[in-house]
Short mmCIF file of C-alpha atoms in Angstrom, two decimals:
data_model
loop_
_atom_site.label_atom_id
_atom_site.label_comp_id
_atom_site.label_asym_id
_atom_site.label_seq_id
_atom_site.Cartn_x
_atom_site.Cartn_y
_atom_site.Cartn_z
CA MET A 1 -26.39 -1.28 -65.11
CA ALA A 2 -28.74 -3.36 -67.78
CA LYS A 3 -29.79 -6.76 -66.67
CA VAL A 4 -30.30 -9.69 -69.05
CA ILE A 5 -32.72 -12.10 -67.28
CA VAL A 6 -33.56 -15.40 -69.33
CA VAL A 7 -37.05 -17.20 -68.51
CA THR A 8 -36.16 -20.86 -69.22
CA SER A 9 -37.51 -24.33 -68.33
CA GLY A 10 -36.45 -27.06 -70.44
CA LYS A 11 -39.73 -28.41 -70.73
CA GLY A 12 -42.40 -26.92 -72.92
CA GLY A 13 -45.79 -25.59 -71.66
CA VAL A 14 -44.94 -24.69 -68.10
CA GLY A 15 -45.32 -21.05 -68.50
CA LYS A 16 -42.49 -19.60 -69.74
CA THR A 17 -43.98 -16.87 -72.05
CA THR A 18 -46.74 -16.32 -69.70
CA SER A 19 -44.11 -15.59 -67.05
CA SER A 20 -42.07 -13.47 -69.63
CA ALA A 21 -44.87 -11.27 -70.23
CA ALA A 22 -46.01 -11.04 -66.73
CA ILE A 23 -42.43 -10.24 -65.41
CA GLY A 24 -41.65 -7.83 -68.21
CA THR A 25 -44.58 -6.07 -67.73
CA GLY A 26 -44.22 -5.83 -64.02
CA LEU A 27 -40.64 -4.65 -64.25
CA ALA A 28 -41.63 -1.96 -66.74
CA LEU A 29 -44.11 -0.55 -64.24
CA THR A 30 -41.53 -0.15 -61.92
CA GLY A 31 -40.44 2.59 -64.30
CA ALA A 32 -37.46 0.73 -65.85
CA LYS A 33 -37.08 0.65 -69.69
CA THR A 34 -37.77 -3.14 -70.31
CA VAL A 35 -37.79 -5.30 -73.45
CA VAL A 36 -38.79 -9.05 -73.75
CA ILE A 37 -37.34 -10.83 -76.66
CA ASP A 38 -39.10 -13.92 -78.02
CA PHE A 39 -36.40 -16.60 -78.93
CA ASP A 40 -38.79 -19.21 -79.96
CA ILE A 41 -37.86 -18.89 -83.72
CA GLY A 42 -40.41 -20.33 -85.95
CA LEU A 43 -42.98 -20.67 -83.29
CA ARG A 44 -43.45 -17.07 -81.96
CA ASN A 45 -46.07 -16.50 -79.37
CA LEU A 46 -45.02 -13.68 -77.01
CA ASP A 47 -46.65 -11.36 -79.26
CA LEU A 48 -50.14 -13.24 -78.91
CA ILE A 49 -49.92 -13.16 -75.09
CA MET A 50 -48.74 -9.51 -74.91
CA GLY A 51 -51.75 -8.62 -77.34
CA CYS A 52 -49.59 -6.83 -80.07
CA GLU A 53 -49.61 -9.47 -82.74
CA ARG A 54 -51.06 -7.13 -85.18
CA ARG A 55 -48.32 -4.80 -84.81
CA VAL A 56 -45.39 -6.93 -85.72
CA VAL A 57 -43.66 -5.85 -88.58
CA TYR A 58 -39.89 -6.93 -88.46
CA ASP A 59 -38.41 -9.60 -85.95
CA LEU A 60 -35.15 -10.46 -84.25
CA ILE A 61 -34.03 -12.31 -87.19
CA ASN A 62 -34.40 -9.45 -89.46
CA VAL A 63 -32.33 -7.18 -86.93
CA ILE A 64 -29.61 -9.95 -86.89
CA ASN A 65 -29.42 -10.18 -90.65
CA GLY A 66 -29.45 -6.39 -90.94
CA GLU A 67 -32.79 -6.39 -92.86
CA ALA A 68 -34.39 -4.01 -90.35
CA ASN A 69 -32.80 -1.84 -87.47
CA LEU A 70 -33.80 -2.40 -83.78
CA GLN A 71 -36.24 0.51 -83.75
CA GLN A 72 -38.13 -0.65 -86.58
CA ALA A 73 -38.45 -4.34 -85.01
CA LEU A 74 -39.22 -3.24 -81.42
CA VAL A 75 -42.92 -3.24 -80.68
CA LYS A 76 -44.05 -0.60 -78.08
CA ASP A 77 -46.60 -1.98 -75.62
CA LYS A 78 -49.74 0.03 -75.56
CA ARG A 79 -50.77 -0.41 -72.11
CA THR A 80 -47.39 -0.23 -70.18
CA PRO A 81 -45.12 2.69 -70.91
CA GLY A 82 -41.33 1.81 -71.13
CA LEU A 83 -42.27 -1.87 -72.13
CA TYR A 84 -41.14 -3.06 -75.72
CA ILE A 85 -41.21 -6.41 -77.27
CA LEU A 86 -38.75 -7.95 -79.88
CA PRO A 87 -40.73 -10.81 -81.67
CA ALA A 88 -39.28 -13.89 -83.02
CA SER A 89 -39.35 -14.68 -86.65
CA GLN A 90 -42.16 -17.06 -87.68
CA THR A 91 -40.59 -18.13 -91.08
CA ARG A 92 -36.84 -18.61 -90.39
CA ASN A 93 -35.03 -21.49 -89.18
CA LYS A 94 -33.61 -21.39 -85.56
CA ASP A 95 -29.98 -21.69 -86.80
CA ALA A 96 -30.32 -18.03 -87.95
CA LEU A 97 -29.65 -17.26 -84.33
CA SER A 98 -26.02 -16.59 -84.33
CA LYS A 99 -24.12 -15.83 -81.05
CA GLU A 100 -22.51 -12.78 -82.58
CA GLY A 101 -25.96 -11.72 -83.94
CA VAL A 102 -27.64 -12.02 -80.50
CA GLU A 103 -24.62 -10.53 -78.67
CA LYS A 104 -24.98 -7.43 -81.06
CA VAL A 105 -28.71 -7.06 -80.55
CA ILE A 106 -28.23 -7.19 -76.65
CA ASN A 107 -25.53 -4.83 -76.74
CA ASP A 108 -27.66 -2.34 -78.95
CA LEU A 109 -30.33 -2.77 -76.39
CA LYS A 110 -28.11 -1.79 -73.55
CA ALA A 111 -26.84 1.25 -75.42
CA ASP A 112 -30.43 2.33 -76.14
CA GLY A 113 -30.99 2.61 -72.34
CA PHE A 114 -32.93 -0.57 -71.70
CA GLU A 115 -32.57 -1.72 -67.94
CA TYR A 116 -34.13 -5.05 -68.28
CA ILE A 117 -33.59 -7.40 -71.33
CA ILE A 118 -35.95 -10.50 -70.70
CA CYS A 119 -35.18 -13.46 -73.10
CA ASP A 120 -38.11 -15.72 -73.33
CA SER A 121 -36.65 -19.12 -74.11
CA PRO A 122 -38.18 -21.80 -76.23
CA ALA A 123 -38.51 -25.33 -74.83
CA GLY A 124 -35.69 -27.77 -75.42
CA ILE A 125 -31.99 -27.54 -75.33
CA GLU A 126 -31.40 -26.48 -79.00
CA GLN A 127 -30.03 -23.50 -80.34
CA GLY A 128 -33.04 -21.08 -79.57
CA ALA A 129 -32.46 -22.05 -75.77
CA MET A 130 -28.97 -22.18 -75.69
CA MET A 131 -28.76 -18.49 -77.27
CA ALA A 132 -31.51 -17.29 -75.02
CA LEU A 133 -29.55 -18.44 -71.89
CA TYR A 134 -25.88 -17.54 -73.17
CA PHE A 135 -25.90 -13.89 -72.19
CA ALA A 136 -27.87 -14.23 -69.09
CA ASP A 137 -26.80 -12.37 -65.80
CA GLU A 138 -29.86 -14.02 -64.06
CA ALA A 139 -32.31 -16.86 -64.83
CA ILE A 140 -35.79 -17.62 -63.89
CA VAL A 141 -36.31 -21.34 -64.00
CA THR A 142 -39.90 -22.04 -64.50
CA THR A 143 -41.08 -25.33 -63.13
CA ASN A 144 -44.56 -26.94 -62.61
CA PRO A 145 -44.83 -29.46 -59.65
CA GLU A 146 -44.53 -32.31 -61.77
CA VAL A 147 -41.70 -34.83 -62.42
CA SER A 148 -40.82 -34.22 -65.96
CA SER A 149 -40.66 -30.38 -65.40
CA VAL A 150 -38.66 -30.89 -62.44
CA ARG A 151 -35.86 -32.89 -63.99
CA ASP A 152 -35.90 -30.55 -66.91
CA SER A 153 -35.30 -27.93 -64.59
CA ASP A 154 -32.50 -29.45 -63.09
CA ARG A 155 -30.89 -30.16 -66.64
CA ILE A 156 -31.34 -26.51 -67.54
CA THR A 157 -29.95 -25.28 -64.36
CA GLY A 158 -26.79 -27.48 -65.12
CA MET A 159 -26.63 -25.75 -68.56
CA LEU A 160 -26.76 -22.18 -67.05
CA SER A 161 -23.76 -23.21 -65.06
CA SER A 162 -21.75 -24.79 -67.79
CA LYS A 163 -22.90 -23.40 -71.04
CA SER A 164 -23.61 -19.57 -70.43
CA LYS A 165 -21.16 -16.96 -71.14
CA ARG A 166 -20.58 -16.18 -67.57
CA SER A 167 -19.33 -19.73 -67.02
CA GLU A 168 -17.24 -19.64 -70.20
CA MET A 169 -15.47 -16.44 -69.24
CA GLN A 170 -15.27 -17.69 -65.59
CA LEU A 171 -17.29 -14.72 -64.23
CA ASN A 172 -19.58 -14.70 -61.47
CA PRO A 173 -21.94 -17.45 -61.98
CA VAL A 174 -25.49 -16.77 -63.47
CA LYS A 175 -27.81 -15.98 -60.58
CA VAL A 176 -30.66 -18.59 -60.90
CA HIS A 177 -34.20 -18.07 -59.47
CA LEU A 178 -36.75 -20.67 -59.21
CA LEU A 179 -40.58 -19.77 -60.25
CA ILE A 180 -43.00 -22.58 -59.67
CA THR A 181 -46.08 -22.21 -61.62
CA ARG A 182 -49.47 -23.84 -61.59
CA TYR A 183 -49.16 -24.84 -57.91
CA CYS A 184 -52.25 -26.33 -56.37
CA PRO A 185 -52.04 -26.26 -52.67
CA GLU A 186 -54.90 -28.34 -52.14
CA ARG A 187 -53.36 -31.27 -53.98
CA VAL A 188 -50.22 -30.60 -52.17
CA GLU A 189 -52.12 -31.01 -49.00
CA LYS A 190 -53.48 -34.46 -50.08
CA GLU A 191 -50.06 -35.60 -50.82
CA GLU A 192 -50.87 -35.61 -54.83
CA MET A 193 -48.52 -32.85 -55.84
CA LEU A 194 -44.88 -32.07 -55.21
CA SER A 195 -44.67 -29.28 -52.46
CA ILE A 196 -42.63 -26.20 -52.68
CA GLU A 197 -40.14 -27.97 -50.15
CA ASP A 198 -39.92 -31.01 -52.23
CA ILE A 199 -39.00 -28.85 -55.20
CA ASP A 200 -36.54 -26.94 -53.14
CA ASP A 201 -34.72 -30.13 -51.91
CA LEU A 202 -34.46 -31.36 -55.51
CA LEU A 203 -33.29 -28.39 -57.33
CA GLY A 204 -31.61 -26.34 -54.61
CA ILE A 205 -32.39 -23.17 -56.29
CA ASP A 206 -33.43 -19.77 -54.60
CA LEU A 207 -37.31 -19.42 -54.65
CA LEU A 208 -38.50 -16.38 -56.54
CA GLY A 209 -42.19 -17.02 -56.48
CA VAL A 210 -45.15 -19.63 -56.44
CA ILE A 211 -47.93 -18.94 -58.91
CA PRO A 212 -50.96 -20.64 -58.02
CA GLU A 213 -53.02 -22.65 -60.48
CA SER A 214 -55.56 -20.08 -61.66
CA GLN A 215 -58.14 -19.79 -64.46
CA ASP A 216 -57.25 -16.09 -64.83
CA VAL A 217 -53.89 -17.09 -66.62
CA LEU A 218 -56.09 -18.55 -69.59
CA SER A 219 -58.41 -15.68 -69.64
CA ALA A 220 -55.52 -13.31 -69.66
CA SER A 221 -53.88 -15.20 -72.64
CA ASN A 222 -57.28 -14.98 -74.25
CA LEU A 223 -57.29 -11.36 -74.01
CA GLY A 224 -53.50 -10.73 -74.71
CA GLU A 225 -53.13 -9.10 -71.43
CA PRO A 226 -50.35 -10.03 -69.24
CA VAL A 227 -51.79 -11.65 -66.21
CA ILE A 228 -49.94 -9.53 -63.72
CA LEU A 229 -52.22 -6.48 -65.01
CA ASN A 230 -55.25 -8.41 -63.34
CA GLN A 231 -54.60 -7.46 -59.55
CA ASP A 232 -57.76 -9.15 -58.67
CA SER A 233 -56.20 -12.61 -59.44
CA ASP A 234 -54.28 -14.59 -57.13
CA ALA A 235 -51.91 -15.47 -60.09
CA GLY A 236 -51.48 -11.81 -61.00
CA LYS A 237 -50.63 -10.93 -57.25
CA ALA A 238 -48.45 -13.67 -57.24
CA TYR A 239 -46.37 -12.44 -60.21
CA GLN A 240 -46.31 -9.16 -58.76
CA ASP A 241 -44.59 -10.45 -55.55
CA ALA A 242 -42.12 -12.41 -57.58
CA VAL A 243 -41.34 -9.04 -59.60
CA ASP A 244 -41.00 -7.25 -56.23
CA ARG A 245 -38.61 -10.07 -55.06
CA LEU A 246 -36.68 -9.68 -58.23
CA ILE A 247 -35.86 -6.29 -57.48
CA GLY A 248 -35.00 -6.64 -53.82
CA ILE A 249 -38.43 -6.06 -52.00
CA GLU A 250 -39.11 -8.87 -49.45
CA ARG A 251 -42.50 -10.34 -49.98
CA GLU A 252 -44.06 -13.33 -47.99
CA LEU A 253 -45.31 -16.18 -50.02
CA ARG A 254 -49.04 -16.05 -50.73
CA PHE A 255 -51.45 -18.57 -51.87
CA VAL A 256 -49.41 -21.57 -51.01
CA LYS A 257 -51.58 -22.78 -48.11
CA PHE A 258 -54.75 -24.80 -48.55
CA GLU A 259 -57.59 -23.17 -46.48
CA LYS A 260 -60.57 -25.50 -46.33
CA LYS A 261 -63.64 -23.36 -47.12
CA GLY A 262 -66.00 -23.17 -44.06
CA PHE A 263 -69.70 -23.84 -44.50
CA LEU A 264 -70.81 -20.23 -44.58
CA SER A 265 -68.08 -19.07 -47.11
CA ARG A 266 -69.12 -22.02 -49.32
CA LEU A 267 -72.65 -21.08 -49.05
CA PHE A 268 -72.02 -17.45 -50.05
CA GLY A 269 -69.19 -18.16 -52.37
CA ALA A 270 -66.75 -16.02 -50.64
CA MET B 1 -64.03 -57.69 -52.25
CA GLY B 2 -65.83 -55.15 -54.40
CA LEU B 3 -66.64 -53.12 -51.38
CA LEU B 4 -63.22 -53.38 -50.09
CA SER B 5 -61.61 -52.31 -53.37
CA TYR B 6 -64.11 -49.39 -53.42
CA PHE B 7 -62.77 -48.07 -50.09
CA ARG B 8 -59.09 -48.80 -51.41
CA LYS B 9 -59.46 -46.84 -54.56
CA GLU B 10 -58.02 -43.64 -53.29
CA SER B 11 -54.93 -45.14 -51.92
CA PRO B 12 -52.53 -45.21 -55.04
CA LYS B 13 -53.23 -41.66 -55.64
CA LYS B 14 -52.94 -40.40 -52.12
CA GLY B 15 -49.14 -39.89 -51.39
CA SER B 16 -48.03 -40.20 -54.86
CA ALA B 17 -46.11 -37.08 -54.28
CA LYS B 18 -43.83 -38.96 -52.11
CA LEU B 19 -42.93 -41.64 -54.88
CA ALA B 20 -42.53 -38.64 -57.39
CA LYS B 21 -39.98 -37.18 -55.10
CA ASP B 22 -38.14 -40.46 -54.43
CA ARG B 23 -37.92 -41.20 -58.08
CA LEU B 24 -36.67 -37.45 -58.85
CA GLN B 25 -34.06 -37.82 -56.24
CA ILE B 26 -32.67 -40.92 -57.76
CA ILE B 27 -32.77 -39.58 -61.27
CA VAL B 28 -31.43 -36.15 -60.46
CA ALA B 29 -28.40 -37.49 -58.52
CA HIS B 30 -27.52 -39.90 -61.20
CA GLU B 31 -27.82 -37.22 -63.90
CA HIS B 32 -25.68 -35.08 -61.79
CA SER B 33 -22.86 -37.69 -61.50
CA SER B 34 -23.02 -38.66 -65.15
CA ALA B 35 -22.78 -34.96 -66.33
CA ALA B 36 -19.63 -34.79 -64.27
CA SER B 37 -17.99 -37.48 -66.09
CA PRO B 38 -16.06 -36.79 -69.18
CA ALA B 39 -17.27 -37.73 -72.60
CA TYR B 40 -14.61 -40.04 -73.38
CA LEU B 41 -15.45 -42.33 -70.53
CA PRO B 42 -17.38 -44.93 -72.49
CA GLU B 43 -14.42 -45.04 -75.27
CA LEU B 44 -11.92 -45.30 -72.27
CA GLN B 45 -13.89 -48.26 -70.81
CA CYS B 46 -13.76 -50.07 -74.29
CA GLU B 47 -10.11 -49.81 -74.55
CA ILE B 48 -9.40 -51.14 -70.88
CA VAL B 49 -11.66 -54.08 -71.92
CA ALA B 50 -9.86 -54.68 -75.00
CA VAL B 51 -6.36 -54.61 -73.31
CA ILE B 52 -7.49 -57.16 -70.61
CA ARG B 53 -8.92 -59.27 -73.14
CA LYS B 54 -5.50 -59.82 -74.75
CA TYR B 55 -4.58 -61.75 -71.53
CA MET B 56 -7.75 -63.19 -70.16
CA ASP B 57 -11.30 -63.86 -71.28
CA ILE B 58 -13.65 -61.18 -69.58
CA SER B 59 -16.85 -59.78 -70.90
CA SER B 60 -17.34 -56.01 -71.52
CA ASP B 61 -19.75 -56.06 -68.47
CA ASP B 62 -16.83 -57.06 -66.26
CA VAL B 63 -15.16 -53.60 -66.42
CA LYS B 64 -16.99 -50.71 -64.53
CA CYS B 65 -15.32 -47.23 -64.96
CA GLU B 66 -16.63 -44.49 -62.84
CA PHE B 67 -15.54 -40.85 -62.55
CA ILE B 68 -15.93 -39.61 -59.26
CA ASP B 69 -15.62 -35.67 -58.25
CA LYS B 70 -14.38 -35.16 -54.91
CA ALA B 71 -14.87 -31.41 -54.76
CA GLU B 72 -14.08 -31.04 -51.19
CA ASP B 73 -10.48 -32.56 -51.72
CA GLY B 74 -10.11 -30.73 -54.95
CA ILE B 75 -9.63 -33.91 -57.05
CA SER B 76 -11.56 -36.20 -59.34
CA VAL B 77 -11.04 -39.97 -59.13
CA LEU B 78 -11.19 -42.50 -61.99
CA GLU B 79 -12.30 -45.63 -60.43
CA VAL B 80 -11.93 -48.80 -62.57
CA ASN B 81 -13.18 -52.18 -61.31
CA VAL B 82 -12.44 -55.15 -63.09
CA ALA B 83 -14.32 -58.18 -62.01
CA LEU B 84 -12.19 -61.34 -63.12
CA PRO B 85 -13.55 -64.82 -63.77
CA ARG B 86 -12.87 -67.55 -61.36
CA ASN B 87 -9.93 -70.05 -61.49
CA LYS B 88 -8.05 -67.91 -64.09
#
């Protein structure tokens, strides 16, 4: 049974697109046919993060308007078999996203054998964000350990339970997961940053993963290569753990404790 | 003084996470309670004030309407508090 998963946050710049790219890639690597849809109409960026910006011809709005069919608009990922992206329109207005149009696209993707449909939400709570979450079966709420991000995550969690199709149809509620990004154990240790426990207390959402602050995330986006493909990177490994948990494999949390570097390891840079 | 403040420099930063959590707890709780209340509540409050004003002199701040969701009892309560001026 196909699953629609929205990656959302409310606040911008917390890592929705980075996470969508990483998790989409991770799910496709399990052998499941996966598509990541960019809902950020007018400000598309998923193509750039996934490194396929030069192969975009048609977009989501073209498909909704019947100007192109789904097969023409889907961009096949060159690295990961079974992974596709459906880019956002760069020119249209976000009102071009109609509920009926999005529903048809999602149903057609399901009929085409896609097992995971990842909806990369834009920031905010306007049309694009509401359409990205409306059809979700599960949600990944991306949060930085920072006051404005936590507050917005709480708001968007409220919307998932009141404005989604599942809530309107009184079906089982959207399964909400928390993904903490840019976590810095050293600053948590110094009590300068909200801890995982703090965020958990405040939001009360099941924790899917904790991605440590890492320079590899910027390098990955520079290269247009989802960071999960860099398995030397802590962030890449943490995304892999999150994907594993998403498909039901238990994984212990890693990279969440600050380890003081000893004299020797500092000396040798280990 | 200068030397003391040098040593104190770290203190506002240290432990700021605790303050962040406290502030968030308050705002999140407040937003949850206001999210549960119906959109017509402010209008309802205005109308209640208007009705009472026919009979006595109160200001709009004297009436507090609150919508409380008592999920465990399966009911919601509309609480209206009217503070009346003295000697009326």
